[in-house]
Structure formats: structure tokens, C-alpha cells
Amino acid sequence: MSRYDPATIEARWQKAWAEAGLFTAKRDPSKPKYYVLEMFPYPSGRLHIGHVRNYAMGDVIARYKIATGHAVLHPMGFDAFGMPAENAAMASGGHPKDWTYANIDTMVEQFKPLGLSLDWSRMFATCDPEYYGQQQALFLDMLEAGLIDRRPAVVNWDPVDMTVLANEQVIDGKGWRSGAEVEKRELTQWFFKITDMAEELLEALDGLDDWPAKVRLMQENWIGRSRGLEMTFPMTAPHAGIDGITVYTTRPDTLAGASFIGLSPGHPLTKALAEENADLAAFVDECKKMDTTEAALEKAEKKGFDTGLTVDNPLGGTLPIWVANFVLMDYGTGAIFACPAHDQRDLDFARKYNLPVIDTFFAESDDTPVETDAFVPPKTEKVRWVNQPAGLTEGTGEEAVEATIDWAEAQGIGQGKVQFRLRDWGLSRQRYWGCPIPIVHCEDCGVVPEKKDNLPIELPYDNGNEPIDFSIPGNPLDRHPTWRDVPCPACGKMAKRETDTMDTFVDSSWYYTRFTAPRADTPTDLDEVGYWMNVDQYIGGIEHAILHLLYSRFFARAMIKTGHLPESAAEPFDALFTQGMVTHAAFSIAGPHFDKEGQPTYSRTRYLYPEEVEKRSDGMYEKGTETRVVTHPPMKMSKSKNNVVDPLAIISQYGADTARWFVLSDSPPERDVEWTASGAEAANKHLARVWNLCDRIAAMDPDGNGQGDEDLLREMHKTIRDVTMGVESFGFNAAIARLYAFTGVLSKSKASHKVQREAVMTLAQLMAPMTPHLAEDVWHHQGGEGLCAAAPWPIADEAMLVEATVTLPIQINGKRRDEISVPKDMPKDEVEKLVLANEAVMRALDGGQPKKLIVVPGRIVNVVV
RNA sequence: GCCCAAGUGGCGGAAUGGUAGACGCAGCGGAUUCAAAAUCCGCCGGUGGUGACACCGUGCCGGUUCGAGUCCGGCCUUGGGUACCA
């Protein structure tokens, strides 16, 4: 009797798969192709248990598709540019490139023992010049195709560190390192013109039947198509050459309730007025100190500044013009009319600054005037209106909107307009560790694209003979003369290279096409990309529901326009599955904190590792100190929260199969799962049980008689059906529960050797996508032919699934009271007779007749008394 | 703030509008053992009852239905996203 020894068998079978070349993607005209892809990881340093969950899911699909006769492409790479590498270099003096590639090496080594069915020959990292050089070629093609333009945009500016900050690096309006008040600064930046495709990106969502509805809905809302009115209010007295304020509103039905005009702090009139009014300039400066995030803007206290100017209201009188901190320059026209009666934010503002509140309609049942709660006119419900410009007295909000647009168009003061919430995608980043933008700025020729022959424009590793000093804030490319100063590609005169790099979302927006021909000397090889695209199944975290997936959808379209993808790849991901995150308890101490020299550093919360925390009778403390620790509810595992769980510990203790089985069994894959250590032990026990079962069956008398062959076979075929369905529908946890149950039945079975052998080999095959090594070993021990991983997937025999009798629960008034067993095809009236003769039913009826008798054939009976 | 989800025993969770709690963990009881580990068997939502059984029970309030964890309306809590974290 041998023992289940994962370390030995896992190494053996990984070697066998590699030698068989089982996972090297090969085009095969005799098979349908299948491309399964998990979102590639950022090389943060180590794999965590969330990665294992993600890749185990993809591996189940990939192995299942191999077993069902597909030519499978299942690649892996690294999303390798990004801020953490620069932060690491800043903190510890290394180089982002060294840090990143060292992490990749570590993570590849951590990947290998998991036994994933990956084609490593196609591996690349987005920071490989071979990859980002092709990305630069794509950029040039897209620029030429008119998909990119350049204009000013606002960034977070740290005035002490003299650098641009990411939103994440702005904590309560202050720079994360310097602690200085962050300012806004306008820089000229590159944009992908994604808004040009807003309409088609929206419409195509309808065709994505195999995407989660929630993701389609989130994207729909994000794109945010609305029809509204763009209209101009003439200035009562023109000022600084501006004679009217153009506003956009999605609720023109509330025009009659307009009580003031709100200008964005970035509006041209605001800027002109601020030059002559120091108080206004101060107000605008204050607005500039707010976080740039939408969440912060929306939640910030609403503040305004009365300009003293007015516009003429086409409905009579004038409206005051205010500068308001909540009016966005990026959406609409940067100016609004405010209707306090019917918009809560406007109402709060009006109450604060004593502006009028004017009702435009009364709901049928409620004529009370607006006091503290704004009443938003319902779009689809009829209400009575007053003062509607077009004279409407009754109708829905939608009808009033259209009537007002018609009226404004007839008056010649405005027109109906479709507006999108979606903004263009700013791709410029003032950072070193990203893909250089292949542009040269020439005094004579202006903005000049690099020649394709000069690609890739590689990042300089060092500064001449000096290492680059990453501890100096700001972009080292800016202060790198030999890299920065180059001849103009057009005229040859000395010029300056663009020192901004690309947003890392660009890198991840087309990598899935590159896997089809990772070494091609063009961005894609049309033959290969035509064969393998689309991605049949894409798997990744729900946190990417909007940005990454929307950008990728845009990029696929842009690549079609530039001839790098076939038309059929406009929607690159046929099916999407968004798995939940692995969460874990986190512990923190509120700031401020001090470095070794006692200087204050981060003002924000500091997170502790679980092993730095200890529990005492009166709460949680930092180990060995008197510092109290805040225990957070389970949250997303992330390096910054120090709550990452290392899967290698489990693998070295129990083996990869146990780790895989556990992360798949513990929770439904789309839901978040909280990491707890306890389940791993149980998973391991179960695998050992299967192993022992295999041993027991192998030792049976091959010619002996048994009992219950038929019953075991029936159970086996039901299990095949249920597990197959589970795997296809991402019900991995349910499939595993079914396998537990079948294992229980098999281990108690007294069936003949022949049937038990068939059952345990089928069990191995059904487990193989989750626990491939154990499955392979069981297969081998039972004398299976070839590799289990290459064996065809078992098929459930329909004839074995049919039951002769069914159990019908009997409900009385919707509550289960009894059950009867009847032949499967018993006619309804006979079932009714049996039910009426049932003891519990007769007791409930007490001699009377049922009010109603509902028989759902094969399912349930309900007697209403 | 806004958009999108989720909420079921002590815990993870199962359940095409049709027997709520499959399967697993923990716990309890038993077998085996000199003893333990390992393994195996049984019990396991709450209240009442010896029991048959009865009543209650899927975050909260209401609705639709013969029947609601599931559908609809309104809340609460937690999580994700919120455009320079990836």
C-alpha cells in the first residue's frame, strides 16, 4: 500500500506532459480551435492565491477543451510596465527593469509547479522591446488613421516633488511622499479618440451574449448615451468677447425652473473673469486643489462664486451666473443651467446661496412645494406641468423633454443633441517605466512621427555611463540628454524626443492578439491572428469590467481600421467570465508614521502583515507593542494592504492539486472568496481518499463477481452529466461537490472489478481538469492508455440517466407535507387520485374538496384547501 | 455622490419560480486502538414535544403567485468601479 505523495507524482506528470508537447498550441484543420485566456498578471513579485484561483479556472477550461477535441491556445505573459517598478526603484535604489524581470523570473518559477496547461513558448512581457516596439508601430498607424490627437489636459501636480501624481498617489489632496498640497496643471497630451466610436461600442454590447449582463450594463452606463438640449443663453451684457453661455442639459423639461447658470472653474468666461477679479481667482485656485477623481468631486462640499453677471432667460427675466466647483469641464459644455426644484445638488446649492427655487410641475397627488428634497420629474410617468415653454400641461418627462427640444429649435436658441458620458482616453504618462511614445518635437517641423525603421524606440537603461537616479522625482527621460536630443526624422535638425510614455492600459489592450504570433515582425501576423482570434473564453477579475475591457474593445476596432486585425475580431472576446476576488482580513494603523530618522513620512494608513499582529484579551495589537490595530473586513488582496497569501506554502505542504482543488471548491467562481487556511487540509484528505480508492480497486480480483454494477454505472453517468454541465457553466464548486458525492458512492460500492475500474478511471478523467496530476496517476495505475490529459472526455449515456419512478413532494397550501413515489409517466388524473387518497391530504381536507389542485408532472403537487 | 453586484446554519456554500440547507469545514457521539494519530460510521438551522409532528426560518419592509432564496417596488449593509493602481 503506497501513500499519496504529491511531490513525486506532480513532478513526474509535468515532465510527461512537457515531453508529449501536449500544451504547445498547434493549428489543426481537423479540429475546432479554442483560445482560452486569463488576464495576464502584473509582475508584482510573487504569485498570490488570487492568481492561483484565476489560472486554475482557465486551466479547467483549457484541459476540458483539449479532452473534447479542440486545438487549444492557452498562453501566458506579463503586464510588465507600471508604477510599482518605479516606486520600488525609488525606495530601494534598483532599476525598474531589473526589478521587473527578476519578478517575472520568480513568478514563472512559481507558475511551473502549478501544472497549468500553458504554452510557455509564447510567453512575453509588455516591457520587452520586441513587444512595445510593435506597440509603437501601432501608435504610428493609428495616428495616421486619425484615431489619435493631442490637446491640453489636467494632471495632479506635486509642487514639492515637481512631478505628476497618479490619483492613487494623492491622499486627501496631498502628495503621498511630499505631503504637499496637490495642484492641477494643464499639459498637452495624447488622446485616443475613443469617443468617435462611442455609438458603435455601445451598440455592439447587445451582441455580447456570452458576457455577464452586469458587465454589459456597466459599460453601457459608462458610455452613457443621453439625448438632451444644447442651448445658448445670451449674456445680458457681453463680457471679454463672450456674448452667450452655451449649456447642455439632459433635462430640458425643467428649463422653466432654471434659477441660475453654473460655470465650471475651467470655463473660458471663468478664466477671463478670474484675471480681473482676485477673489474669483482665489476661488478658482481653491477648486484646483480638489482631487481630480469623479468620486471626490461629487462628494465634495458644493461651493460657488457669484460673478455678478447675468444671462437673459428666454422665458423672461435674467439668471445670475455663478462659478460652481461641481460643474465638470469634461462633460457637455462646461456650463449648466441649474434647476433647484428638480435636482438635489442644485437645491442644496440654492439653499446655501439663497437662490430661487421654482417648481415646473406638480405630481398628480402632491402639490406641496419643494422644501428640502428635490423632486426629479419621472421620465415615463405622466405628471401635470406648469410653465412648460412649449405649453405642455400634462405628459411624461420624456414627452416634456422632446417638446422642449422642439420648442428651442423652433425659437432658434438651441438644438437637440446626443451626448456621451464617455471621454477620450488620455494615454500620455509623465513616467519612465512605460512604452515611449514614438514622436519627435522639432522647432521647424512641429510634431513629427518617428520613422518605423527606427523602432523600437528603446528605453535607455542608464544615463550615458551613469546609472539613472530614480530617487529624483520626475521623469528621468526628461533629463536624459543623449536619449532625448535626437535629429528630427523629417528635416534632420536636432530636435527633442517626446519624453512621455504610454498608459499601461495600452499594453494590455492588444496583448491577446500578439499571443497568436508573439515573434512576428509586425504587430500581428494576419494569418495567425485570423486563425486563432477571437478569444473564445476570457477570464479575469470583475475590477476590469469597464476600463480594460472597454479599451480592448476600442483597440480591436482601431486595429481593424489600421489593417492589423480581420473585421471578424471587432469584438475580440467571444465569452467573458469575471471571477470574484480572493479577499483576506487586513490590519492597519492610522497615520502619521515616521521613517528611521524620525521624519514624518506617509500620512496615510499603514497596513500590517497578519503575522505582525497579535490578539490580546482587549483587542488586536501590533506584535510586541502597545499600538492598537484596526481589523478590516475581508478586502481585496493587494500588496499595498499587506494581506496577500502565498500559495507556495500550500503547494509545498500539500501539492498543487490540493491547492487547485481547494480554490475551485471553496466558493462559486464569480463570487469573492475569503481566504481561510482551514479548507486546504480537507481538500488534501479527499485527494488521498481517491488515491487509496484507486489502490484498493487495483488490488481487486479481476474476475470476481460483484453486486450493484448497474447502480454504480447509473451514478457514474449522472456524475458525468453533472460535472460536464458544471465545467461548461463555470459551476466548478458544484461540479466538485458532485465529485465528492460520487467518490463516496464508489468507495462503498460492492460492484465488480470491471465496473469499479471503469468508475475510478472516469472519476479520474472528471477530476483531471482540476487535479490533473492525481488524475494522471490514477489513470496510469489502472492501466489507462496514453495520458489521461489526452484521453477523450467521457460522455454520459442518456439511457442510463432515465429514472423509472419519481418522488413527488405533496404541498398543502404551499408547504411540503408528504411525498409519494409514482411511475415517471403516470397520467395527471391518476396522480390526482393518489394525492386525494393521501393520508396527510385527507386530514387537511377534513372531508371537503380542495379549492385547487396543481400537479406539475414530474416535479410537485400542491393542494389548496 | 453616481454606476454595478452580493447578503441563506457556527463557517464556505447548494437549490430551471416547485421538498431550503446538496457537498465540504467545524462540532458532537460511536467504532478501531494499550493509548493516540490516521481511518471508518452516525448526528448536526431554531423553538416546543418521549414521539408522530407542529410552528418559525434565506439582510429589512411591502407586493405578485397555487407556490418566492429565486420575480417586482422601497430600504439597510458589504464589496467592485469611478477615467493616472493594475
PDB file of N, CA and C in Angstrom, chain A residues 50-124:
ATOM      1  N   GLY A  50      -4.980  34.529  -5.224  1.00  0.00           N
ATOM      2  CA  GLY A  50      -5.933  35.020  -6.212  1.00  0.00           C
ATOM      3  C   GLY A  50      -5.513  34.641  -7.626  1.00  0.00           C
ATOM      4  N   HIS A  51      -4.201  34.723  -7.915  1.00  0.00           N
ATOM      5  CA  HIS A  51      -3.701  34.270  -9.205  1.00  0.00           C
ATOM      6  C   HIS A  51      -4.026  32.791  -9.397  1.00  0.00           C
ATOM      7  N   VAL A  52      -3.756  32.003  -8.357  1.00  0.00           N
ATOM      8  CA  VAL A  52      -3.966  30.560  -8.475  1.00  0.00           C
ATOM      9  C   VAL A  52      -5.421  30.278  -8.833  1.00  0.00           C
ATOM     10  N   ARG A  53      -6.321  30.996  -8.202  1.00  0.00           N
ATOM     11  CA  ARG A  53      -7.739  30.798  -8.481  1.00  0.00           C
ATOM     12  C   ARG A  53      -8.039  31.136  -9.940  1.00  0.00           C
ATOM     13  N   ASN A  54      -7.544  32.287 -10.377  1.00  0.00           N
ATOM     14  CA  ASN A  54      -7.770  32.739 -11.744  1.00  0.00           C
ATOM     15  C   ASN A  54      -7.243  31.732 -12.768  1.00  0.00           C
ATOM     16  N   TYR A  55      -6.012  31.282 -12.571  1.00  0.00           N
ATOM     17  CA  TYR A  55      -5.391  30.427 -13.581  1.00  0.00           C
ATOM     18  C   TYR A  55      -5.894  28.993 -13.479  1.00  0.00           C
ATOM     19  N   ALA A  56      -6.291  28.583 -12.272  1.00  0.00           N
ATOM     20  CA  ALA A  56      -6.878  27.245 -12.148  1.00  0.00           C
ATOM     21  C   ALA A  56      -8.185  27.178 -12.941  1.00  0.00           C
ATOM     22  N   MET A  57      -8.951  28.264 -12.904  1.00  0.00           N
ATOM     23  CA  MET A  57     -10.206  28.274 -13.670  1.00  0.00           C
ATOM     24  C   MET A  57      -9.936  28.160 -15.167  1.00  0.00           C
ATOM     25  N   GLY A  58      -9.004  28.960 -15.653  1.00  0.00           N
ATOM     26  CA  GLY A  58      -8.674  28.891 -17.073  1.00  0.00           C
ATOM     27  C   GLY A  58      -8.152  27.518 -17.437  1.00  0.00           C
ATOM     28  N   ASP A  59      -7.415  26.909 -16.500  1.00  0.00           N
ATOM     29  CA  ASP A  59      -6.835  25.603 -16.776  1.00  0.00           C
ATOM     30  C   ASP A  59      -7.912  24.531 -16.869  1.00  0.00           C
ATOM     31  N   VAL A  60      -8.934  24.641 -16.049  1.00  0.00           N
ATOM     32  CA  VAL A  60     -10.047  23.690 -16.136  1.00  0.00           C
ATOM     33  C   VAL A  60     -10.647  23.760 -17.541  1.00  0.00           C
ATOM     34  N   ILE A  61     -10.895  24.981 -18.006  1.00  0.00           N
ATOM     35  CA  ILE A  61     -11.485  25.141 -19.340  1.00  0.00           C
ATOM     36  C   ILE A  61     -10.539  24.597 -20.413  1.00  0.00           C
ATOM     37  N   ALA A  62      -9.274  24.969 -20.327  1.00  0.00           N
ATOM     38  CA  ALA A  62      -8.317  24.560 -21.357  1.00  0.00           C
ATOM     39  C   ALA A  62      -8.196  23.041 -21.436  1.00  0.00           C
ATOM     40  N   ARG A  63      -8.076  22.403 -20.281  1.00  0.00           N
ATOM     41  CA  ARG A  63      -7.914  20.947 -20.266  1.00  0.00           C
ATOM     42  C   ARG A  63      -9.199  20.253 -20.728  1.00  0.00           C
ATOM     43  N   TYR A  64     -10.322  20.820 -20.349  1.00  0.00           N
ATOM     44  CA  TYR A  64     -11.594  20.257 -20.799  1.00  0.00           C
ATOM     45  C   TYR A  64     -11.712  20.364 -22.321  1.00  0.00           C
ATOM     46  N   LYS A  65     -11.269  21.492 -22.874  1.00  0.00           N
ATOM     47  CA  LYS A  65     -11.366  21.675 -24.324  1.00  0.00           C
ATOM     48  C   LYS A  65     -10.404  20.750 -25.064  1.00  0.00           C
ATOM     49  N   ILE A  66      -9.233  20.496 -24.472  1.00  0.00           N
ATOM     50  CA  ILE A  66      -8.324  19.516 -25.079  1.00  0.00           C
ATOM     51  C   ILE A  66      -9.009  18.150 -25.105  1.00  0.00           C
ATOM     52  N   ALA A  67      -9.621  17.787 -23.982  1.00  0.00           N
ATOM     53  CA  ALA A  67     -10.255  16.477 -23.878  1.00  0.00           C
ATOM     54  C   ALA A  67     -11.461  16.348 -24.807  1.00  0.00           C
ATOM     55  N   THR A  68     -12.077  17.476 -25.137  1.00  0.00           N
ATOM     56  CA  THR A  68     -13.228  17.406 -26.038  1.00  0.00           C
ATOM     57  C   THR A  68     -12.816  17.687 -27.483  1.00  0.00           C
ATOM     58  N   GLY A  69     -11.514  17.537 -27.776  1.00  0.00           N
ATOM     59  CA  GLY A  69     -11.084  17.520 -29.174  1.00  0.00           C
ATOM     60  C   GLY A  69     -10.879  18.872 -29.831  1.00  0.00           C
ATOM     61  N   HIS A  70     -10.368  19.847 -29.081  1.00  0.00           N
ATOM     62  CA  HIS A  70     -10.083  21.156 -29.679  1.00  0.00           C
ATOM     63  C   HIS A  70      -8.581  21.380 -29.816  1.00  0.00           C
ATOM     64  N   ALA A  71      -8.222  22.201 -30.803  1.00  0.00           N
ATOM     65  CA  ALA A  71      -6.851  22.718 -30.889  1.00  0.00           C
ATOM     66  C   ALA A  71      -6.821  23.954 -29.990  1.00  0.00           C
ATOM     67  N   VAL A  72      -6.126  23.828 -28.855  1.00  0.00           N
ATOM     68  CA  VAL A  72      -6.246  24.846 -27.805  1.00  0.00           C
ATOM     69  C   VAL A  72      -5.033  25.765 -27.774  1.00  0.00           C
ATOM     70  N   LEU A  73      -5.315  27.062 -27.689  1.00  0.00           N
ATOM     71  CA  LEU A  73      -4.276  28.061 -27.412  1.00  0.00           C
ATOM     72  C   LEU A  73      -4.512  28.592 -26.002  1.00  0.00           C
ATOM     73  N   HIS A  74      -3.521  28.401 -25.139  1.00  0.00           N
ATOM     74  CA  HIS A  74      -3.640  28.813 -23.737  1.00  0.00           C
ATOM     75  C   HIS A  74      -2.302  29.409 -23.316  1.00  0.00           C
ATOM     76  N   PRO A  75      -2.107  30.703 -23.601  1.00  0.00           N
ATOM     77  CA  PRO A  75      -0.807  31.328 -23.381  1.00  0.00           C
ATOM     78  C   PRO A  75      -0.725  32.109 -22.066  1.00  0.00           C
ATOM     79  N   MET A  76       0.456  32.561 -21.749  1.00  0.00           N
ATOM     80  CA  MET A  76       0.661  33.373 -20.544  1.00  0.00           C
ATOM     81  C   MET A  76       1.779  34.393 -20.784  1.00  0.00           C
ATOM     82  N   GLY A  77       1.607  35.563 -20.213  1.00  0.00           N
ATOM     83  CA  GLY A  77       2.630  36.600 -20.316  1.00  0.00           C
ATOM     84  C   GLY A  77       2.556  37.523 -19.123  1.00  0.00           C
ATOM     85  N   PHE A  78       3.175  38.679 -19.236  1.00  0.00           N
ATOM     86  CA  PHE A  78       3.201  39.604 -18.097  1.00  0.00           C
ATOM     87  C   PHE A  78       2.920  41.040 -18.527  1.00  0.00           C
ATOM     88  N   ASP A  79       2.072  41.694 -17.766  1.00  0.00           N
ATOM     89  CA  ASP A  79       1.707  43.092 -17.978  1.00  0.00           C
ATOM     90  C   ASP A  79       2.717  43.917 -17.185  1.00  0.00           C
ATOM     91  N   ALA A  80       3.864  44.205 -17.797  1.00  0.00           N
ATOM     92  CA  ALA A  80       5.059  44.447 -17.004  1.00  0.00           C
ATOM     93  C   ALA A  80       5.455  45.904 -16.794  1.00  0.00           C
ATOM     94  N   PHE A  81       4.819  46.828 -17.514  1.00  0.00           N
ATOM     95  CA  PHE A  81       5.103  48.237 -17.237  1.00  0.00           C
ATOM     96  C   PHE A  81       4.199  48.717 -16.109  1.00  0.00           C
ATOM     97  N   GLY A  82       4.598  49.800 -15.438  1.00  0.00           N
ATOM     98  CA  GLY A  82       3.711  50.356 -14.430  1.00  0.00           C
ATOM     99  C   GLY A  82       4.448  50.972 -13.256  1.00  0.00           C
ATOM    100  N   MET A  83       3.693  51.648 -12.447  1.00  0.00           N
ATOM    101  CA  MET A  83       4.265  52.430 -11.351  1.00  0.00           C
ATOM    102  C   MET A  83       5.018  51.654 -10.284  1.00  0.00           C
ATOM    103  N   PRO A  84       4.528  50.459  -9.889  1.00  0.00           N
ATOM    104  CA  PRO A  84       5.201  49.802  -8.769  1.00  0.00           C
ATOM    105  C   PRO A  84       6.701  49.598  -9.008  1.00  0.00           C
ATOM    106  N   ALA A  85       7.098  49.354 -10.258  1.00  0.00           N
ATOM    107  CA  ALA A  85       8.534  49.151 -10.536  1.00  0.00           C
ATOM    108  C   ALA A  85       9.312  50.432 -10.251  1.00  0.00           C
ATOM    109  N   GLU A  86       8.734  51.576 -10.623  1.00  0.00           N
ATOM    110  CA  GLU A  86       9.410  52.847 -10.350  1.00  0.00           C
ATOM    111  C   GLU A  86       9.422  53.146  -8.856  1.00  0.00           C
ATOM    112  N   ASN A  87       8.320  52.821  -8.197  1.00  0.00           N
ATOM    113  CA  ASN A  87       8.282  53.052  -6.752  1.00  0.00           C
ATOM    114  C   ASN A  87       9.331  52.203  -6.039  1.00  0.00           C
ATOM    115  N   ALA A  88       9.472  50.954  -6.504  1.00  0.00           N
ATOM    116  CA  ALA A  88      10.473  50.074  -5.902  1.00  0.00           C
ATOM    117  C   ALA A  88      11.868  50.636  -6.130  1.00  0.00           C
ATOM    118  N   ALA A  89      12.108  51.143  -7.343  1.00  0.00           N
ATOM    119  CA  ALA A  89      13.412  51.710  -7.654  1.00  0.00           C
ATOM    120  C   ALA A  89      13.666  52.950  -6.789  1.00  0.00           C
ATOM    121  N   MET A  90      12.624  53.725  -6.596  1.00  0.00           N
ATOM    122  CA  MET A  90      12.749  54.931  -5.787  1.00  0.00           C
ATOM    123  C   MET A  90      13.038  54.567  -4.337  1.00  0.00           C
ATOM    124  N   ALA A  91      12.382  53.502  -3.861  1.00  0.00           N
ATOM    125  CA  ALA A  91      12.507  53.142  -2.458  1.00  0.00           C
ATOM    126  C   ALA A  91      13.822  52.428  -2.167  1.00  0.00           C
ATOM    127  N   SER A  92      14.287  51.599  -3.097  1.00  0.00           N
ATOM    128  CA  SER A  92      15.446  50.771  -2.753  1.00  0.00           C
ATOM    129  C   SER A  92      16.625  50.948  -3.696  1.00  0.00           C
ATOM    130  N   GLY A  93      16.523  51.882  -4.618  1.00  0.00           N
ATOM    131  CA  GLY A  93      17.683  52.235  -5.409  1.00  0.00           C
ATOM    132  C   GLY A  93      18.001  51.327  -6.588  1.00  0.00           C
ATOM    133  N   GLY A  94      17.157  50.351  -6.858  1.00  0.00           N
ATOM    134  CA  GLY A  94      17.410  49.481  -8.006  1.00  0.00           C
ATOM    135  C   GLY A  94      16.932  50.094  -9.298  1.00  0.00           C
ATOM    136  N   HIS A  95      16.818  49.250 -10.316  1.00  0.00           N
ATOM    137  CA  HIS A  95      16.357  49.712 -11.621  1.00  0.00           C
ATOM    138  C   HIS A  95      15.019  49.048 -11.912  1.00  0.00           C
ATOM    139  N   PRO A  96      14.030  49.801 -12.438  1.00  0.00           N
ATOM    140  CA  PRO A  96      12.720  49.209 -12.698  1.00  0.00           C
ATOM    141  C   PRO A  96      12.806  47.979 -13.591  1.00  0.00           C
ATOM    142  N   LYS A  97      13.725  48.024 -14.550  1.00  0.00           N
ATOM    143  CA  LYS A  97      13.845  46.894 -15.465  1.00  0.00           C
ATOM    144  C   LYS A  97      14.345  45.646 -14.734  1.00  0.00           C
ATOM    145  N   ASP A  98      15.374  45.833 -13.913  1.00  0.00           N
ATOM    146  CA  ASP A  98      15.908  44.684 -13.178  1.00  0.00           C
ATOM    147  C   ASP A  98      14.864  44.119 -12.231  1.00  0.00           C
ATOM    148  N   TRP A  99      14.195  45.043 -11.546  1.00  0.00           N
ATOM    149  CA  TRP A  99      13.158  44.640 -10.582  1.00  0.00           C
ATOM    150  C   TRP A  99      12.083  43.826 -11.296  1.00  0.00           C
ATOM    151  N   THR A 100      11.655  44.343 -12.449  1.00  0.00           N
ATOM    152  CA  THR A 100      10.546  43.703 -13.172  1.00  0.00           C
ATOM    153  C   THR A 100      10.941  42.324 -13.691  1.00  0.00           C
ATOM    154  N   TYR A 101      12.110  42.242 -14.330  1.00  0.00           N
ATOM    155  CA  TYR A 101      12.496  40.946 -14.899  1.00  0.00           C
ATOM    156  C   TYR A 101      12.824  39.922 -13.810  1.00  0.00           C
ATOM    157  N   ALA A 102      13.359  40.396 -12.701  1.00  0.00           N
ATOM    158  CA  ALA A 102      13.608  39.466 -11.590  1.00  0.00           C
ATOM    159  C   ALA A 102      12.278  38.920 -11.079  1.00  0.00           C
ATOM    160  N   ASN A 103      11.288  39.803 -10.974  1.00  0.00           N
ATOM    161  CA  ASN A 103       9.967  39.350 -10.530  1.00  0.00           C
ATOM    162  C   ASN A 103       9.362  38.353 -11.510  1.00  0.00           C
ATOM    163  N   ILE A 104       9.537  38.636 -12.799  1.00  0.00           N
ATOM    164  CA  ILE A 104       8.990  37.723 -13.807  1.00  0.00           C
ATOM    165  C   ILE A 104       9.638  36.350 -13.662  1.00  0.00           C
ATOM    166  N   ASP A 105      10.958  36.329 -13.496  1.00  0.00           N
ATOM    167  CA  ASP A 105      11.640  35.043 -13.323  1.00  0.00           C
ATOM    168  C   ASP A 105      11.075  34.288 -12.124  1.00  0.00           C
ATOM    169  N   THR A 106      10.940  35.008 -11.025  1.00  0.00           N
ATOM    170  CA  THR A 106      10.401  34.374  -9.818  1.00  0.00           C
ATOM    171  C   THR A 106       9.011  33.813 -10.080  1.00  0.00           C
ATOM    172  N   MET A 107       8.183  34.626 -10.731  1.00  0.00           N
ATOM    173  CA  MET A 107       6.792  34.205 -10.899  1.00  0.00           C
ATOM    174  C   MET A 107       6.666  33.053 -11.891  1.00  0.00           C
ATOM    175  N   VAL A 108       7.491  33.047 -12.921  1.00  0.00           N
ATOM    176  CA  VAL A 108       7.462  31.913 -13.851  1.00  0.00           C
ATOM    177  C   VAL A 108       7.820  30.641 -13.085  1.00  0.00           C
ATOM    178  N   GLU A 109       8.813  30.731 -12.212  1.00  0.00           N
ATOM    179  CA  GLU A 109       9.197  29.568 -11.409  1.00  0.00           C
ATOM    180  C   GLU A 109       8.064  29.132 -10.477  1.00  0.00           C
ATOM    181  N   GLN A 110       7.265  30.123 -10.032  1.00  0.00           N
ATOM    182  CA  GLN A 110       6.133  29.775  -9.174  1.00  0.00           C
ATOM    183  C   GLN A 110       4.971  29.191  -9.966  1.00  0.00           C
ATOM    184  N   PHE A 111       4.881  29.612 -11.227  1.00  0.00           N
ATOM    185  CA  PHE A 111       3.830  29.095 -12.097  1.00  0.00           C
ATOM    186  C   PHE A 111       4.033  27.603 -12.360  1.00  0.00           C
ATOM    187  N   LYS A 112       5.272  27.230 -12.627  1.00  0.00           N
ATOM    188  CA  LYS A 112       5.568  25.886 -13.121  1.00  0.00           C
ATOM    189  C   LYS A 112       5.008  24.773 -12.240  1.00  0.00           C
ATOM    190  N   PRO A 113       5.213  24.828 -10.908  1.00  0.00           N
ATOM    191  CA  PRO A 113       4.706  23.704 -10.098  1.00  0.00           C
ATOM    192  C   PRO A 113       3.184  23.597 -10.030  1.00  0.00           C
ATOM    193  N   LEU A 114       2.474  24.595 -10.550  1.00  0.00           N
ATOM    194  CA  LEU A 114       1.015  24.508 -10.524  1.00  0.00           C
ATOM    195  C   LEU A 114       0.479  23.520 -11.554  1.00  0.00           C
ATOM    196  N   GLY A 115       1.323  23.158 -12.525  1.00  0.00           N
ATOM    197  CA  GLY A 115       0.887  22.170 -13.516  1.00  0.00           C
ATOM    198  C   GLY A 115      -0.177  22.699 -14.457  1.00  0.00           C
ATOM    199  N   LEU A 116      -0.074  23.968 -14.814  1.00  0.00           N
ATOM    200  CA  LEU A 116      -1.063  24.554 -15.718  1.00  0.00           C
ATOM    201  C   LEU A 116      -0.759  24.177 -17.164  1.00  0.00           C
ATOM    202  N   SER A 117      -1.806  24.080 -17.965  1.00  0.00           N
ATOM    203  CA  SER A 117      -1.648  23.632 -19.353  1.00  0.00           C
ATOM    204  C   SER A 117      -1.280  24.823 -20.249  1.00  0.00           C
ATOM    205  N   LEU A 118      -0.220  25.524 -19.881  1.00  0.00           N
ATOM    206  CA  LEU A 118       0.144  26.749 -20.607  1.00  0.00           C
ATOM    207  C   LEU A 118       1.181  26.471 -21.681  1.00  0.00           C
ATOM    208  N   ASP A 119       1.064  27.222 -22.779  1.00  0.00           N
ATOM    209  CA  ASP A 119       2.065  27.153 -23.843  1.00  0.00           C
ATOM    210  C   ASP A 119       3.122  28.224 -23.571  1.00  0.00           C
ATOM    211  N   TRP A 120       4.172  27.807 -22.854  1.00  0.00           N
ATOM    212  CA  TRP A 120       5.179  28.793 -22.425  1.00  0.00           C
ATOM    213  C   TRP A 120       6.012  29.304 -23.587  1.00  0.00           C
ATOM    214  N   SER A 121       5.953  28.626 -24.732  1.00  0.00           N
ATOM    215  CA  SER A 121       6.783  29.075 -25.850  1.00  0.00           C
ATOM    216  C   SER A 121       6.310  30.433 -26.365  1.00  0.00           C
ATOM    217  N   ARG A 122       5.105  30.831 -25.995  1.00  0.00           N
ATOM    218  CA  ARG A 122       4.566  32.098 -26.494  1.00  0.00           C
ATOM    219  C   ARG A 122       4.677  33.225 -25.473  1.00  0.00           C
ATOM    220  N   MET A 123       5.347  32.966 -24.374  1.00  0.00           N
ATOM    221  CA  MET A 123       5.424  33.943 -23.305  1.00  0.00           C
ATOM    222  C   MET A 123       6.128  35.231 -23.747  1.00  0.00           C
ATOM    223  N   PHE A 124       5.601  36.372 -23.332  1.00  0.00           N
ATOM    224  CA  PHE A 124       6.333  37.640 -23.456  1.00  0.00           C
ATOM    225  C   PHE A 124       5.900  38.574 -22.342  1.00  0.00           C
TER     226      PHE A 124
END
